[in-house]
Amino acid sequence: MQNSLILHIKKFISLEPSDIDKLESCLELSKIKKKEHILEEGQICNTIYFVVRGCMRQYIINSKGAEQTLQFAIENWWITDYLSYHNHIPSSFYLQAIENSEVIAIDKNVLESLLIEIPNLERYFRIVTQKSFGATQMRIKYLFTMSAEERYHHFNDHFPEFVQRVPQYMLASYLDFSAEFMSKIRAGKV
Amino acid sequence: MQNSLILHIKKFISLEPSDIDKLESCLELSKIKKKEHILEEGQICNTIYFVVRGCMRQYIINSKGAEQTLQFAIENWWITDYLSYHNHIPSSFYLQAIENSEVIAIDKNVLESLLIEIPNLERYFRIVTQKSFGATQMRIKYLFTMSAEERYHHFNDHFPEFVQRVPQYMLASYLDFSAEFMSKIRAGKV
DNA sequence: TTAAAAACTTGAACTACTTCAAGAAATTCA
DNA sequence: TGAATTTCTTGAAGTAGTTCAAGTTTTTAA
């Protein structure tokens, strides 16, 4: 079976066999254990990650010392801190595996040379980033217009399999309410 | 003086003189009057907009009939609905001028042919989109971790000139609190 | 230059959520 | 398997914000 990243790229652009060879020679799978971090706050992020299997999250530790999940990434999603990556500034985020995962980690230097060798890859990254940006715009809309209960039901309706996969308290913080309130929503006690 | 879009592009990639000619022949400035819409909810968005002068916003109308501003775009920013653009689905958003503005509107077909003629432009759009995405990740962090008052002061400290430029009620909704509460924050009555 | 429209302010009443504390249930792994 | 850890639940008390309604100030445009 072909590398799932290559399959994903082929959904957006066409690749010459020679491009596929180049990609395959550069990309390797790394296994990340549940709870392991691939980025911590304060570090400069020099790598972008493609999730082949498993689930990663981006989170912060807030002023009360509590974790807040800002983003999840499952199979076929990219995750990184683009601001740290592009501006060479310390990251504000943690990136962590929440399941035993397999990711393709592409270092900035490796990516730069790949983009030179396969210029068409710029197009792939442009399109997937624009689509993610669009999804984030919708997310902000939901955060702004729905109540906590509506956000929970909406998420549950659209991603029922995903809801089973992550701890409820992480999903609660991703939807911007407390774990206790989530319990009450689920119990119908609101 | 050269087209401000071309100057912006040259910050990220190099352009051949012939590329500049191609760009200049394709791009034209349109004037948008204050309050005029360039996209309305339900329409399919087939255009991306670069703000040359003035200020645009993305907003929605919530279930109570009130406007909520989700995004601003001033000089040298792009604004569009990427989800509607890429997926050919009706937009959830309005795009409107909040000052008399000049934008470069690039239609999808025009953009596609430009990207074929000047493949390096893919790189430009990839980079600016990734940087915007990074900025949006930070915005979500601020929304999640700061109180209304902290968000107001933080925004005021970082973008004092901008605060002068837009009506307070739009800024209040962008920061996700009510116009009345903003008045109280400013008066020190919280 | 004035009338109309848009934007801002204020206080009082309300509410959707948080916080805390403690216990119960589920999961992990030695 | 069973002890430790992690996750989930519950109720009571508190609060950061909203909503409403009315008045004031500022801006717009004929």
Short mmCIF file of C-alpha atoms (C1' of nucleotides) in Angstrom, two decimals:
data_model
loop_
_atom_site.label_atom_id
_atom_site.label_comp_id
_atom_site.label_asym_id
_atom_site.label_seq_id
_atom_site.Cartn_x
_atom_site.Cartn_y
_atom_site.Cartn_z
CA MET A 1 0.00 0.00 0.00
CA GLN A 2 1.24 3.43 -0.91
CA ASN A 3 2.27 6.02 1.60
CA SER A 4 -0.90 7.77 2.71
CA LEU A 5 0.70 11.17 2.27
CA ILE A 6 1.39 10.47 -1.38
CA LEU A 7 -2.19 9.33 -1.82
CA HIS A 8 -3.36 12.53 -0.19
CA ILE A 9 -1.16 14.70 -2.39
CA LYS A 10 -2.50 12.94 -5.48
CA LYS A 11 -6.00 14.08 -4.58
CA PHE A 12 -4.92 17.64 -5.32
CA ILE A 13 -2.11 17.55 -7.87
CA SER A 14 -0.60 15.03 -10.26
CA LEU A 15 2.80 13.55 -9.48
CA GLU A 16 5.33 12.11 -11.93
CA PRO A 17 6.72 8.69 -11.00
CA SER A 18 10.06 10.43 -10.45
CA ASP A 19 8.41 12.85 -8.01
CA ILE A 20 7.01 9.92 -6.09
CA ASP A 21 10.48 8.40 -5.88
CA LYS A 22 11.87 11.66 -4.54
CA LEU A 23 9.12 11.92 -1.99
CA GLU A 24 9.49 8.34 -0.86
CA SER A 25 13.23 8.76 -0.40
CA CYS A 26 12.76 11.84 1.80
CA LEU A 27 9.80 10.92 3.93
CA GLU A 28 9.90 8.56 6.82
CA LEU A 29 7.32 7.50 9.29
CA SER A 30 7.91 8.14 12.96
CA LYS A 31 5.96 6.54 15.74
CA ILE A 32 4.80 8.79 18.54
CA LYS A 33 3.59 7.23 21.77
CA LYS A 34 0.41 8.41 23.42
CA LYS A 35 1.12 11.52 25.56
CA GLU A 36 4.47 12.11 23.88
CA HIS A 37 5.14 15.69 22.79
CA ILE A 38 6.48 16.66 19.40
CA LEU A 39 6.57 20.37 20.30
CA GLU A 40 6.55 22.21 23.60
CA GLU A 41 5.80 25.81 24.44
CA GLY A 42 8.87 28.00 24.03
CA GLN A 43 10.50 25.83 21.36
CA ILE A 44 10.85 27.01 17.79
CA CYS A 45 8.81 24.82 15.49
CA ASN A 46 10.86 23.72 12.48
CA THR A 47 8.77 20.81 11.37
CA ILE A 48 5.38 20.13 9.87
CA TYR A 49 3.61 16.88 10.69
CA PHE A 50 1.25 14.77 8.63
CA VAL A 51 -0.81 12.28 10.64
CA VAL A 52 -0.76 8.85 9.01
CA ARG A 53 -2.42 7.01 11.87
CA GLY A 54 -3.63 8.08 15.28
CA CYS A 55 -4.52 11.46 16.71
CA MET A 56 -2.57 14.52 17.74
CA ARG A 57 -3.62 17.72 19.46
CA GLN A 58 -2.43 21.28 19.85
CA TYR A 59 -2.96 22.66 23.35
CA ILE A 60 -1.88 25.40 25.71
CA ILE A 61 -1.62 25.69 29.46
CA ASN A 62 -3.72 28.63 30.61
CA SER A 63 -3.06 31.05 33.44
CA LYS A 64 -4.80 28.74 35.93
CA GLY A 65 -2.52 25.88 34.95
CA ALA A 66 -5.24 24.02 33.05
CA GLU A 67 -4.78 22.52 29.60
CA GLN A 68 -6.93 23.81 26.76
CA THR A 69 -7.05 21.93 23.50
CA LEU A 70 -7.15 24.26 20.50
CA GLN A 71 -6.94 21.78 17.66
CA PHE A 72 -7.06 18.09 16.87
CA ALA A 73 -5.46 16.32 13.92
CA ILE A 74 -6.41 12.82 12.81
CA GLU A 75 -5.48 10.77 9.75
CA ASN A 76 -4.64 12.90 6.68
CA TRP A 77 -4.41 16.18 8.57
CA TRP A 78 -1.36 18.38 8.90
CA ILE A 79 -0.45 19.88 12.24
CA THR A 80 2.21 22.41 13.20
CA ASP A 81 2.62 25.93 14.57
CA TYR A 82 2.79 27.99 11.39
CA LEU A 83 3.60 31.24 13.16
CA SER A 84 6.58 29.78 14.96
CA TYR A 85 7.56 27.96 11.78
CA HIS A 86 7.50 31.00 9.50
CA ASN A 87 8.67 33.68 11.90
CA HIS A 88 11.27 31.64 13.83
CA ILE A 89 9.69 32.62 17.10
CA PRO A 90 9.08 30.49 20.20
CA SER A 91 5.86 28.55 20.00
CA SER A 92 2.90 29.26 22.27
CA PHE A 93 1.66 25.71 21.91
CA TYR A 94 2.22 22.12 22.81
CA LEU A 95 1.77 19.41 20.17
CA GLN A 96 1.08 16.01 21.65
CA ALA A 97 -0.11 12.55 20.63
CA ILE A 98 -3.37 11.52 22.25
CA GLU A 99 -3.23 8.05 20.74
CA ASN A 100 -0.22 5.99 19.72
CA SER A 101 0.34 7.59 16.35
CA GLU A 102 2.37 7.50 13.18
CA VAL A 103 3.32 10.79 11.62
CA ILE A 104 5.46 11.95 8.74
CA ALA A 105 7.60 14.73 10.15
CA ILE A 106 9.05 17.01 7.49
CA ASP A 107 11.81 19.28 8.55
CA LYS A 108 11.90 22.81 7.14
CA ASN A 109 15.15 22.18 5.19
CA VAL A 110 13.84 18.95 3.76
CA LEU A 111 10.59 20.63 2.78
CA GLU A 112 12.40 23.54 1.13
CA SER A 113 14.45 21.20 -1.04
CA LEU A 114 11.41 19.09 -1.87
CA LEU A 115 9.54 22.20 -2.94
CA ILE A 116 12.43 23.13 -5.21
CA GLU A 117 12.61 19.67 -6.72
CA ILE A 118 8.83 19.32 -7.05
CA PRO A 119 7.50 22.87 -7.51
CA ASN A 120 4.01 21.51 -7.96
CA LEU A 121 4.00 20.64 -4.25
CA GLU A 122 3.62 24.35 -3.52
CA ARG A 123 0.19 24.04 -5.08
CA TYR A 124 -0.71 21.09 -2.88
CA PHE A 125 0.26 22.95 0.29
CA ARG A 126 -1.46 26.11 -0.87
CA ILE A 127 -4.73 24.28 -1.42
CA VAL A 128 -4.72 22.24 1.78
CA THR A 129 -3.81 25.30 3.84
CA GLN A 130 -6.55 27.39 2.28
CA LYS A 131 -9.07 24.63 2.97
CA SER A 132 -7.94 24.36 6.59
CA PHE A 133 -8.18 28.12 6.91
CA GLY A 134 -11.74 27.93 5.61
CA ALA A 135 -12.60 25.26 8.16
CA THR A 136 -11.16 27.43 10.92
CA GLN A 137 -13.28 30.38 9.79
CA MET A 138 -16.34 28.16 10.22
CA ARG A 139 -15.11 27.04 13.61
CA ILE A 140 -14.91 30.66 14.76
CA LYS A 141 -18.41 31.21 13.47
CA TYR A 142 -19.69 28.30 15.55
CA LEU A 143 -17.82 29.47 18.64
CA PHE A 144 -19.37 32.92 18.25
CA THR A 145 -22.94 31.99 17.48
CA MET A 146 -23.77 28.75 19.26
CA SER A 147 -24.32 28.08 22.95
CA ALA A 148 -22.20 25.44 24.65
CA GLU A 149 -24.99 22.92 24.29
CA GLU A 150 -25.46 23.70 20.61
CA ARG A 151 -21.73 23.36 19.97
CA TYR A 152 -21.69 19.98 21.66
CA HIS A 153 -24.64 18.63 19.70
CA HIS A 154 -23.39 20.07 16.44
CA PHE A 155 -19.99 18.46 16.90
CA ASN A 156 -21.55 15.20 17.98
CA ASP A 157 -23.81 15.14 14.93
CA HIS A 158 -21.00 15.89 12.49
CA PHE A 159 -18.18 13.82 13.98
CA PRO A 160 -19.74 11.02 16.04
CA GLU A 161 -16.82 8.61 15.53
CA PHE A 162 -14.37 11.27 16.61
CA VAL A 163 -16.24 11.97 19.83
CA GLN A 164 -15.62 8.35 20.84
CA ARG A 165 -11.93 8.72 20.23
CA VAL A 166 -10.88 11.53 22.55
CA PRO A 167 -11.39 12.11 26.27
CA GLN A 168 -14.43 14.23 26.95
CA TYR A 169 -12.50 16.84 28.89
CA MET A 170 -10.32 17.52 25.84
CA LEU A 171 -13.33 17.87 23.60
CA ALA A 172 -14.97 20.16 26.18
CA SER A 173 -12.00 22.50 26.15
CA TYR A 174 -11.85 22.38 22.32
CA LEU A 175 -15.49 23.47 22.28
CA ASP A 176 -14.68 26.13 24.89
CA PHE A 177 -16.57 24.99 27.96
CA SER A 178 -15.69 23.11 31.13
CA ALA A 179 -15.57 19.34 31.48
CA GLU A 180 -18.19 19.56 34.25
CA PHE A 181 -20.57 21.43 32.00
CA MET A 182 -20.09 18.80 29.31
CA SER A 183 -21.11 16.13 31.79
CA LYS A 184 -24.27 18.04 32.54
CA ILE A 185 -25.09 18.53 28.86
CA ARG A 186 -24.67 14.80 28.27
CA ALA A 187 -26.85 13.96 31.25
CA GLY A 188 -29.51 16.38 30.01
CA LYS A 189 -29.13 18.42 33.20
CA VAL A 190 -28.95 21.82 31.62
CA MET B 1 4.21 53.86 -7.79
CA GLN B 2 3.93 50.15 -8.32
CA ASN B 3 0.81 48.16 -7.63
CA SER B 4 0.81 47.37 -3.92
CA LEU B 5 -0.04 43.74 -4.60
CA ILE B 6 3.07 43.31 -6.71
CA LEU B 7 5.14 44.91 -3.97
CA HIS B 8 3.58 42.51 -1.48
CA ILE B 9 4.28 39.48 -3.66
CA LYS B 10 7.92 40.58 -4.05
CA LYS B 11 8.33 40.35 -0.28
CA PHE B 12 7.92 36.57 -0.56
CA ILE B 13 9.08 35.49 -4.02
CA SER B 14 11.03 36.97 -6.90
CA LEU B 15 9.20 37.99 -10.06
CA GLU B 16 10.60 38.25 -13.58
CA PRO B 17 9.79 41.49 -15.41
CA SER B 18 7.61 39.41 -17.74
CA ASP B 19 5.69 38.06 -14.73
CA ILE B 20 5.06 41.58 -13.57
CA ASP B 21 3.72 42.46 -17.02
CA LYS B 22 1.38 39.49 -16.92
CA LEU B 23 0.18 40.41 -13.47
CA GLU B 24 -0.36 44.04 -14.37
CA SER B 25 -2.38 43.10 -17.42
CA CYS B 26 -4.69 40.86 -15.39
CA LEU B 27 -5.23 42.82 -12.24
CA GLU B 28 -7.43 45.78 -11.90
CA LEU B 29 -8.40 47.90 -9.00
CA SER B 30 -12.03 48.19 -8.04
CA LYS B 31 -13.45 50.78 -5.73
CA ILE B 32 -15.86 49.60 -3.09
CA LYS B 33 -17.98 52.14 -1.28
CA LYS B 34 -18.38 52.03 2.48
CA LYS B 35 -21.13 49.52 3.43
CA GLU B 36 -21.09 47.93 -0.01
CA HIS B 37 -21.03 44.13 -0.04
CA ILE B 38 -18.69 42.05 -2.18
CA LEU B 39 -20.18 38.78 -0.95
CA GLU B 40 -23.45 37.91 0.73
CA GLU B 41 -24.53 34.85 2.66
CA GLY B 42 -25.80 32.12 0.36
CA GLN B 43 -23.70 33.18 -2.63
CA ILE B 44 -20.86 31.07 -3.92
CA CYS B 45 -17.58 32.88 -3.51
CA ASN B 46 -15.53 32.77 -6.70
CA THR B 47 -13.17 35.60 -6.00
CA ILE B 48 -10.32 36.46 -3.68
CA TYR B 49 -9.77 40.05 -2.67
CA PHE B 50 -6.59 41.92 -1.87
CA VAL B 51 -7.11 45.17 0.04
CA VAL B 52 -5.08 47.98 -1.50
CA ARG B 53 -6.63 50.78 0.52
CA GLY B 54 -9.39 50.88 3.10
CA CYS B 55 -10.87 48.24 5.32
CA MET B 56 -13.14 45.26 4.75
CA ARG B 57 -14.80 42.87 7.16
CA GLN B 58 -16.26 39.38 7.19
CA TYR B 59 -19.41 39.09 9.29
CA ILE B 60 -22.44 36.95 9.89
CA ILE B 61 -25.96 37.62 11.08
CA ASN B 62 -26.64 35.51 14.15
CA SER B 63 -29.88 33.86 15.23
CA LYS B 64 -30.99 37.03 17.04
CA GLY B 65 -30.56 39.07 13.89
CA ALA B 66 -27.42 40.82 15.13
CA GLU B 67 -24.25 41.23 13.09
CA GLN B 68 -21.06 39.62 14.33
CA THR B 69 -17.75 40.55 12.79
CA LEU B 70 -15.43 37.57 12.44
CA GLN B 71 -12.54 39.13 10.57
CA PHE B 72 -11.14 42.43 9.41
CA ALA B 73 -8.84 43.04 6.45
CA ILE B 74 -6.84 46.22 5.98
CA GLU B 75 -4.12 47.19 3.49
CA ASN B 76 -2.09 44.22 2.22
CA TRP B 77 -4.45 41.56 3.54
CA TRP B 78 -6.39 39.03 1.54
CA ILE B 79 -10.01 38.33 2.32
CA THR B 80 -12.39 35.72 0.95
CA ASP B 81 -14.42 32.68 2.02
CA TYR B 82 -12.01 29.85 1.27
CA LEU B 83 -14.50 27.11 2.05
CA SER B 84 -17.07 28.44 -0.36
CA TYR B 85 -14.29 29.16 -2.88
CA HIS B 86 -12.76 25.68 -2.82
CA ASN B 87 -15.87 23.57 -2.28
CA HIS B 88 -18.30 25.54 -4.47
CA ILE B 89 -20.75 25.76 -1.62
CA PRO B 90 -22.89 28.71 -0.55
CA SER B 91 -21.06 31.06 1.75
CA SER B 92 -22.00 31.52 5.41
CA PHE B 93 -20.56 35.00 5.43
CA TYR B 94 -20.96 38.56 4.30
CA LEU B 95 -17.94 40.50 3.04
CA GLN B 96 -18.39 44.24 3.27
CA ALA B 97 -16.39 47.46 3.06
CA ILE B 98 -16.33 49.45 6.28
CA GLU B 99 -14.44 52.31 4.66
CA ASN B 100 -14.38 53.45 1.05
CA SER B 101 -11.87 50.94 -0.20
CA GLU B 102 -9.85 49.83 -3.19
CA VAL B 103 -9.41 46.12 -3.71
CA ILE B 104 -7.91 43.88 -6.34
CA ALA B 105 -10.53 41.25 -7.01
CA ILE B 106 -9.15 38.13 -8.65
CA ASP B 107 -11.64 35.76 -10.13
CA LYS B 108 -11.02 32.04 -9.78
CA ASN B 109 -10.51 31.54 -13.53
CA VAL B 110 -8.13 34.45 -13.75
CA LEU B 111 -6.22 33.17 -10.75
CA GLU B 112 -5.99 29.67 -12.18
CA SER B 113 -4.48 30.93 -15.42
CA LEU B 114 -2.12 33.25 -13.57
CA LEU B 115 -0.95 30.34 -11.44
CA ILE B 116 -0.25 28.35 -14.59
CA GLU B 117 1.63 31.20 -16.22
CA ILE B 118 3.54 32.12 -13.06
CA PRO B 119 3.85 28.87 -11.07
CA ASN B 120 5.93 30.63 -8.46
CA LEU B 121 2.78 32.44 -7.37
CA GLU B 122 1.64 29.19 -5.78
CA ARG B 123 4.49 29.67 -3.36
CA TYR B 124 3.41 33.22 -2.54
CA PHE B 125 -0.14 32.13 -1.78
CA ARG B 126 1.05 29.12 0.20
CA ILE B 127 3.20 31.27 2.43
CA VAL B 128 0.69 34.06 3.03
CA THR B 129 -2.06 31.56 3.76
CA GLN B 130 0.10 29.64 6.22
CA LYS B 131 1.00 32.87 7.98
CA SER B 132 -2.66 33.90 8.20
CA PHE B 133 -3.52 30.48 9.51
CA GLY B 134 -0.85 30.92 12.19
CA ALA B 135 -2.31 34.29 13.16
CA THR B 136 -5.76 32.72 13.44
CA GLN B 137 -4.40 30.00 15.73
CA MET B 138 -3.15 32.75 18.03
CA ARG B 139 -6.49 34.49 17.84
CA ILE B 140 -8.23 31.34 19.03
CA LYS B 141 -5.73 31.09 21.86
CA TYR B 142 -6.57 34.64 22.96
CA LEU B 143 -10.30 34.02 22.71
CA PHE B 144 -9.93 30.92 24.88
CA THR B 145 -7.62 32.23 27.54
CA MET B 146 -8.31 35.91 28.06
CA SER B 147 -11.26 37.63 29.69
CA ALA B 148 -13.21 40.22 27.69
CA GLU B 149 -11.30 43.00 29.39
CA GLU B 150 -7.95 41.38 28.70
CA ARG B 151 -8.83 40.86 25.05
CA TYR B 152 -9.79 44.51 24.71
CA HIS B 153 -6.58 45.80 26.30
CA HIS B 154 -4.43 43.33 24.40
CA PHE B 155 -5.95 44.39 21.09
CA ASN B 156 -5.71 48.03 22.01
CA ASP B 157 -2.04 47.67 22.94
CA HIS B 158 -1.14 45.82 19.76
CA PHE B 159 -3.26 47.69 17.20
CA PRO B 160 -3.99 51.16 18.60
CA GLU B 161 -4.29 52.80 15.16
CA PHE B 162 -6.73 50.13 14.05
CA VAL B 163 -8.98 50.65 17.07
CA GLN B 164 -9.51 54.23 15.88
CA ARG B 165 -10.51 53.05 12.47
CA VAL B 166 -13.53 50.83 13.10
CA PRO B 167 -16.75 51.37 15.02
CA GLN B 168 -16.51 50.08 18.57
CA TYR B 169 -19.47 47.79 18.21
CA MET B 170 -17.75 45.94 15.36
CA LEU B 171 -14.57 45.55 17.37
CA ALA B 172 -16.60 44.36 20.37
CA SER B 173 -18.20 41.59 18.33
CA TYR B 174 -14.82 40.66 16.79
CA LEU B 175 -13.48 40.27 20.33
CA ASP B 176 -16.61 38.29 21.24
CA PHE B 177 -18.39 40.51 23.71
CA SER B 178 -21.27 42.97 23.54
CA ALA B 179 -20.99 46.63 22.56
CA GLU B 180 -22.46 47.58 25.94
CA PHE B 181 -19.79 45.65 27.78
CA MET B 182 -17.12 47.36 25.71
CA SER B 183 -18.48 50.73 26.79
CA LYS B 184 -18.18 49.66 30.40
CA ILE B 185 -14.63 48.39 29.95
CA ARG B 186 -13.61 51.69 28.36
CA ALA B 187 -15.26 53.67 31.15
CA GLY B 188 -13.49 51.50 33.74
CA LYS B 189 -16.86 50.35 35.05
CA VAL B 190 -16.07 46.69 35.27
"C1'" DT C 1 -26.89 73.60 8.75
"C1'" DT C 2 -29.99 70.76 10.14
"C1'" DA C 3 -32.58 66.52 10.29
"C1'" DA C 4 -31.83 61.82 10.26
"C1'" DA C 5 -29.10 58.01 11.07
"C1'" DA C 6 -25.45 55.72 13.31
"C1'" DA C 7 -22.74 54.93 17.27
"C1'" DC C 8 -21.98 55.06 22.15
"C1'" DT C 9 -23.32 55.01 27.24
"C1'" DT C 10 -25.61 53.72 31.54
"C1'" DG C 11 -27.83 50.98 35.17
"C1'" DA C 12 -30.74 47.19 36.57
"C1'" DA C 13 -32.15 42.58 36.03
"C1'" DC C 14 -30.85 38.27 34.43
"C1'" DT C 15 -28.39 33.86 32.84
"C1'" DA C 16 -25.18 30.69 30.80
"C1'" DC C 17 -21.73 29.34 32.25
"C1'" DT C 18 -17.51 28.37 35.85
"C1'" DT C 19 -15.50 26.80 40.04
"C1'" DC C 20 -15.01 23.86 43.80
"C1'" DA C 21 -15.13 19.68 46.23
"C1'" DA C 22 -16.01 15.08 46.58
"C1'" DG C 23 -17.15 10.65 44.99
"C1'" DA C 24 -17.88 7.09 41.26
"C1'" DA C 25 -16.54 4.79 37.16
"C1'" DA C 26 -13.37 3.42 33.73
"C1'" DT C 27 -8.84 2.54 32.05
"C1'" DT C 28 -3.99 1.44 32.38
"C1'" DC C 29 -0.13 -1.35 33.20
"C1'" DA C 30 3.14 -3.81 36.57
"C1'" DT D 1 -5.35 -9.29 38.62
"C1'" DG D 2 -5.57 -5.50 41.29
"C1'" DA D 3 -3.67 -0.98 42.61
"C1'" DA D 4 -2.93 3.32 40.65
"C1'" DT D 5 -4.21 6.65 37.62
"C1'" DT D 6 -7.19 8.90 34.68
"C1'" DT D 7 -11.64 10.27 33.45
"C1'" DC D 8 -16.40 11.39 34.39
"C1'" DT D 9 -20.33 13.01 37.37
"C1'" DT D 10 -23.04 15.76 40.63
"C1'" DG D 11 -24.82 19.69 43.21
"C1'" DA D 12 -24.23 24.15 45.35
"C1'" DA D 13 -22.46 28.66 45.15
"C1'" DG D 14 -20.55 32.29 42.48
"C1'" DT D 15 -19.56 35.45 38.42
"C1'" DA D 16 -18.37 37.28 33.93
"C1'" DG D 17 -20.77 38.36 30.92
"C1'" DT D 18 -25.66 39.51 28.28
"C1'" DT D 19 -30.00 41.81 27.51
"C1'" DC D 20 -33.08 45.47 27.63
"C1'" DA D 21 -34.55 50.05 27.46
"C1'" DA D 22 -33.73 54.68 27.34
"C1'" DG D 23 -30.96 58.57 26.73
"C1'" DT D 24 -26.76 61.04 24.75
"C1'" DT D 25 -23.32 61.99 21.45
"C1'" DT D 26 -21.34 61.85 16.94
"C1'" DT D 27 -21.49 61.40 12.05
"C1'" DT D 28 -23.63 61.66 7.63
"C1'" DA D 29 -25.70 63.64 3.83
"C1'" DA D 30 -29.26 66.56 1.48
#
